[in-house]
Short mmCIF file of N, CA and C in Angstrom, two decimals:
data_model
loop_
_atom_site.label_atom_id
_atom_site.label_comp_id
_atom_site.label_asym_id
_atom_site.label_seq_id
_atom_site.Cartn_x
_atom_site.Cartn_y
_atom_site.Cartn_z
N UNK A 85 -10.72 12.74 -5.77
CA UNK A 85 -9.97 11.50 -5.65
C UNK A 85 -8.86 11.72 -4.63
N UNK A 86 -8.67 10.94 -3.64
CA UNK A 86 -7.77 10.55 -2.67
C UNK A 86 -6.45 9.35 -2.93
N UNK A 87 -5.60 9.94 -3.77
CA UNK A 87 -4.61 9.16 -3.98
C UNK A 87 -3.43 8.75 -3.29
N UNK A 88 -3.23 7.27 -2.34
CA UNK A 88 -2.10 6.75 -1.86
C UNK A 88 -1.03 6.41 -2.39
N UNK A 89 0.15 6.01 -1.84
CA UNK A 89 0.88 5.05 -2.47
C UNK A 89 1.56 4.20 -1.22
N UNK A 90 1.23 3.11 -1.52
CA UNK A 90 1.78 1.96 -0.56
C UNK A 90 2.29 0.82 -1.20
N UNK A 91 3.50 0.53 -0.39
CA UNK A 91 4.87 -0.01 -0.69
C UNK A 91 4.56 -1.63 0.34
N UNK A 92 5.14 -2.55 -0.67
CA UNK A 92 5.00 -3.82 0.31
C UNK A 92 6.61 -4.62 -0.07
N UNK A 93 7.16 -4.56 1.10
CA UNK A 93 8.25 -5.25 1.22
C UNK A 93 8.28 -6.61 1.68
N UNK A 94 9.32 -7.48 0.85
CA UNK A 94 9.57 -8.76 2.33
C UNK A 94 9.71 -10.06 1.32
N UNK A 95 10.04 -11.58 1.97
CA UNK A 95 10.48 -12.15 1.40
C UNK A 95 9.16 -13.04 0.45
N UNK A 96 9.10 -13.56 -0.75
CA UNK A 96 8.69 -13.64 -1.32
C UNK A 96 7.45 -14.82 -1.05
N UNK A 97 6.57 -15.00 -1.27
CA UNK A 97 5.58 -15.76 -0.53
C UNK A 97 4.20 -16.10 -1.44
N UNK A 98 3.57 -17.15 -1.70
CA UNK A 98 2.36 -17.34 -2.08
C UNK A 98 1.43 -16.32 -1.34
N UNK A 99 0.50 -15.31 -1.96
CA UNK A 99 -1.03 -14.84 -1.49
C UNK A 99 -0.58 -13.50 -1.08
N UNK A 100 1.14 -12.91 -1.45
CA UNK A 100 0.87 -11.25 -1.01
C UNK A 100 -0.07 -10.65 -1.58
N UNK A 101 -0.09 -11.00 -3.23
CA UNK A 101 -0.70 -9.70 -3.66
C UNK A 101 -2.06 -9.90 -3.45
N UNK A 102 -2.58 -10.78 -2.98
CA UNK A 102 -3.92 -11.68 -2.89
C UNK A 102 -4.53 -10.90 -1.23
N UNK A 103 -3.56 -11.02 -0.36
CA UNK A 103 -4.11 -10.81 0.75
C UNK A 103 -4.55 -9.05 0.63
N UNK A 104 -3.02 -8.62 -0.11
CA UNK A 104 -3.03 -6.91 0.23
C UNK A 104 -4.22 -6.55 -0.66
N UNK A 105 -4.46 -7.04 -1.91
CA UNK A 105 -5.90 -6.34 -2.70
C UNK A 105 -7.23 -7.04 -1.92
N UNK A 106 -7.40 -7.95 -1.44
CA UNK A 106 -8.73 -8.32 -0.60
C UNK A 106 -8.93 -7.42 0.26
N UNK A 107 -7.81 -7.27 1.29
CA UNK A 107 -7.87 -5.45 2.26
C UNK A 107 -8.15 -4.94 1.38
N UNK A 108 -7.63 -4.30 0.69
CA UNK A 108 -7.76 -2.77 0.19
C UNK A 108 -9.32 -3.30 -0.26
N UNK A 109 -9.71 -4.12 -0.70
CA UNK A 109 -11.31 -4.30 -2.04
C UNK A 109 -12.40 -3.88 -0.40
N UNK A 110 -12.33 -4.63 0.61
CA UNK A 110 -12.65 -4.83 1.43
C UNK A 110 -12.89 -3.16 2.04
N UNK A 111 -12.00 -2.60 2.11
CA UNK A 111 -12.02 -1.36 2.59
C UNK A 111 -12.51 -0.34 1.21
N UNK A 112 -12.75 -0.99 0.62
CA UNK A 112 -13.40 0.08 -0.46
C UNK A 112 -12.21 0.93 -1.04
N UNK A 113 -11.19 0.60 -1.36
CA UNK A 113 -9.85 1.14 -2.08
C UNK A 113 -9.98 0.63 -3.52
N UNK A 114 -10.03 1.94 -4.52
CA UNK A 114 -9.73 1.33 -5.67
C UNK A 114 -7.88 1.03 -5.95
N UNK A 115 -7.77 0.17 -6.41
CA UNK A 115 -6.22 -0.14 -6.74
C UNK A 115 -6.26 0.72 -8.39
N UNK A 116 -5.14 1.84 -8.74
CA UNK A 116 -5.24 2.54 -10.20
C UNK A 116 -4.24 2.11 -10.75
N UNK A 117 -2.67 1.42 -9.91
CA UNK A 117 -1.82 1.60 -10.60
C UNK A 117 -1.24 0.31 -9.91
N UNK A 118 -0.57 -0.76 -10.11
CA UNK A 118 0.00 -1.59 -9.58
C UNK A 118 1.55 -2.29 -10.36
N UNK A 119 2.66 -1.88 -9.54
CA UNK A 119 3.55 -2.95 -10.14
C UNK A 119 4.42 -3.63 -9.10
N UNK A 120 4.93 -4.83 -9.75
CA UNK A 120 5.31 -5.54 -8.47
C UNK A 120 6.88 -6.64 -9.33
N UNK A 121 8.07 -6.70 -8.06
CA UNK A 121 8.49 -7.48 -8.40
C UNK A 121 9.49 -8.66 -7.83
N UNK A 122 10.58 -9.82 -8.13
CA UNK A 122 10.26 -10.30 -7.03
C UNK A 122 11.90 -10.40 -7.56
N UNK A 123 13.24 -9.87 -6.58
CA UNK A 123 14.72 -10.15 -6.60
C UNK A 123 15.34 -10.77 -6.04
N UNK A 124 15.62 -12.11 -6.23
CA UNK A 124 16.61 -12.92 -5.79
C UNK A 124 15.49 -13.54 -4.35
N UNK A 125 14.43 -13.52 -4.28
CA UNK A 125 13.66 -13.90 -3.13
C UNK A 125 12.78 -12.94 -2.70
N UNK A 126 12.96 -11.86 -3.06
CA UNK A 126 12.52 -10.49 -2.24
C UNK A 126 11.39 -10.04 -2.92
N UNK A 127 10.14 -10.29 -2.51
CA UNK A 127 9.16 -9.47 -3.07
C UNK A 127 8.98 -7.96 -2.81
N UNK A 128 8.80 -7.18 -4.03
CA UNK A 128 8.67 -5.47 -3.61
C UNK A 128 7.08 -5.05 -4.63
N UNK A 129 6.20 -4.33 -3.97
CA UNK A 129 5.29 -4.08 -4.60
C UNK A 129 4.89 -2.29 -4.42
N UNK A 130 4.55 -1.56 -5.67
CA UNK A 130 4.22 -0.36 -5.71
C UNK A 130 2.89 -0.42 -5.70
N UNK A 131 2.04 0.47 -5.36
CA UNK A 131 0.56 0.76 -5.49
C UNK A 131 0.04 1.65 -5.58
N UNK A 132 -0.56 2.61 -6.53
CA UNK A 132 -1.64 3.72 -7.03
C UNK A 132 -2.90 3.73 -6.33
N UNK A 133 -3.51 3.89 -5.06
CA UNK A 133 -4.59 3.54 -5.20
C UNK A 133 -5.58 5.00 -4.41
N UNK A 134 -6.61 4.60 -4.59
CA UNK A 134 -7.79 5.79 -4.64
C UNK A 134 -8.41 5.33 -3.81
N UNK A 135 -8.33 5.72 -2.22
CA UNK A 135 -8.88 5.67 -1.04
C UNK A 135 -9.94 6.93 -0.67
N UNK A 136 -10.76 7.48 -0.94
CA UNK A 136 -11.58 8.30 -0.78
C UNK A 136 -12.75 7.86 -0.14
N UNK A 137 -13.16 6.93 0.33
CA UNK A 137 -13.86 6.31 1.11
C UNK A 137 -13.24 6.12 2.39
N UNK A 138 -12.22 6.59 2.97
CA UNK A 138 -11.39 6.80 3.86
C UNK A 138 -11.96 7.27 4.47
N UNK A 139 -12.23 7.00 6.17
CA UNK A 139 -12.39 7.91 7.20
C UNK A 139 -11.30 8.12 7.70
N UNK A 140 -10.76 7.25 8.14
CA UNK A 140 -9.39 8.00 9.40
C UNK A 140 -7.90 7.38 8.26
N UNK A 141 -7.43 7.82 7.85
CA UNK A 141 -6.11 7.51 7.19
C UNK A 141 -5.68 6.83 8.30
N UNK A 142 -5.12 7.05 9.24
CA UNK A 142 -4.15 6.84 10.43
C UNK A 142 -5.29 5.01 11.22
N UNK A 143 -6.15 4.98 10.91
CA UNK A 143 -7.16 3.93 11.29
C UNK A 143 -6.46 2.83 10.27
N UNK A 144 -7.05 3.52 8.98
CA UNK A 144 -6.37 3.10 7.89
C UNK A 144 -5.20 2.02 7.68
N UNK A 145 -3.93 2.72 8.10
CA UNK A 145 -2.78 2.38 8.10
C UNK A 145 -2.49 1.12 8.86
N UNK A 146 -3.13 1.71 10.16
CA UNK A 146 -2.61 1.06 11.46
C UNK A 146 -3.34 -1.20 10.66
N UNK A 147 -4.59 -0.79 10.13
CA UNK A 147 -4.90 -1.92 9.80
C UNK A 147 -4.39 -2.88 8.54
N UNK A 148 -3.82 -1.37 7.80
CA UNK A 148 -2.68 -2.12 6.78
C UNK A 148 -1.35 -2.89 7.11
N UNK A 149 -1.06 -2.13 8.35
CA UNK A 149 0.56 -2.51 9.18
C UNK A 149 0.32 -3.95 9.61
N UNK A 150 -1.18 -4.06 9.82
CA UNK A 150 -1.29 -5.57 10.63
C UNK A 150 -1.26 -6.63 10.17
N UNK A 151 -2.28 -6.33 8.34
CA UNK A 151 -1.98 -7.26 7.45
C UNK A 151 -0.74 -7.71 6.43
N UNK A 152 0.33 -6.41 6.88
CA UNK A 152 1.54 -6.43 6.71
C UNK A 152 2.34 -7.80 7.56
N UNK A 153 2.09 -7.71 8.94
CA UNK A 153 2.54 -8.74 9.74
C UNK A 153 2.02 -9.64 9.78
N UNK A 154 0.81 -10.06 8.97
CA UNK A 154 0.37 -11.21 8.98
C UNK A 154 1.14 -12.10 7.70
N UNK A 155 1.45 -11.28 6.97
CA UNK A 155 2.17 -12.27 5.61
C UNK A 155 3.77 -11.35 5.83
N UNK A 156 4.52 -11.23 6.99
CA UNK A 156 5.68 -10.93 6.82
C UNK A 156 6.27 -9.98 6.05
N UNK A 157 5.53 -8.86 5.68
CA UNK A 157 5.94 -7.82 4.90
C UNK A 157 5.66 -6.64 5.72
N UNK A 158 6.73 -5.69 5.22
CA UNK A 158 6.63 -4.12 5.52
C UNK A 158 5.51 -3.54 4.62
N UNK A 159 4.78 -3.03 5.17
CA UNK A 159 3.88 -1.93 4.38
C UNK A 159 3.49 -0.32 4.78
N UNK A 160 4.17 0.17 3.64
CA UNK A 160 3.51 1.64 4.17
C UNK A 160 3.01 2.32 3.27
N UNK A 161 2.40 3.38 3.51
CA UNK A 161 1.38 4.09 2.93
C UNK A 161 1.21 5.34 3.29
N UNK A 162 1.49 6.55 2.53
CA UNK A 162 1.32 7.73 2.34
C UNK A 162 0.68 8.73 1.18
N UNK A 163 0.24 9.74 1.40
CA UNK A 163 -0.41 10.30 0.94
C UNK A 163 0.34 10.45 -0.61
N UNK A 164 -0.51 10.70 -1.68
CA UNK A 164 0.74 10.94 -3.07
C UNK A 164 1.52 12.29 -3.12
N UNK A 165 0.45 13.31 -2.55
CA UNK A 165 1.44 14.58 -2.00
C UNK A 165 2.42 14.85 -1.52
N UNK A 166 2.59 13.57 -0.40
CA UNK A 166 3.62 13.61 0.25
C UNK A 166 5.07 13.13 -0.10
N UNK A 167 4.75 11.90 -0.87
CA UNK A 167 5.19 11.26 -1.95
C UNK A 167 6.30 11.64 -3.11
N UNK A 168 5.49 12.43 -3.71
CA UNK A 168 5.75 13.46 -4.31
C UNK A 168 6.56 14.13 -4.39
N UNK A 169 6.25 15.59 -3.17
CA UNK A 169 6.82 16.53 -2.54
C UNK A 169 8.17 15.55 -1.60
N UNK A 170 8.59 14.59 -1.73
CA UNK A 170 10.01 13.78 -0.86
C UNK A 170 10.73 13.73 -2.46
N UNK A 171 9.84 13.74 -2.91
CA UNK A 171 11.06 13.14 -4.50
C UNK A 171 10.92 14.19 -5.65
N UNK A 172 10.80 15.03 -4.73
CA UNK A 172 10.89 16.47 -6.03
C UNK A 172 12.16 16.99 -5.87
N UNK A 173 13.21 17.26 -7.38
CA UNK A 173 13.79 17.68 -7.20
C UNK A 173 14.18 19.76 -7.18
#
């Protein structure tokens, strides 16, 4: 298993979580863990998901960043290792 975690920022909007899980279903990403929430306008979303059908991570991304700019949100996505290993104390 190939576990991500990608973060979706930005102001709050009908069809985020709609657009970002159609990508990911689309790309063959299982979603494992999802929470999401929305402050004073601001939508923020966490994501667990199991990309192992992945060829190029960096392919990957670049096509997540786009559907990021299509609904006005930041999105990023890194490995859970990496993840991880930033928030270990």
């Amino acid at each position: 298993m190939t576990k991500y975690v990608i973060t979706v920022v930005g102001r709050d909007t009908v069809g985020i979580i709609a657009k970002v899980c159609t990508f990911l279903a689309e790309e063959e990403v299982n979603v494992l863990d999802i929470s999401q929430t929305i402050v004073n306008g601001y939508f923020n979303m966490m994501m667990i998901v199991d990309a192992q059908k992945i060829d190029s991570f960096n392919e990957f991304q670049d096509r997540l960043l786009k559907v990021g700019e299509e609904i006005g949100c930041i999105i990023h996505c890194q490995h859970e290792d990496i993840f991880n290993m930033m928030h270990r104390i």
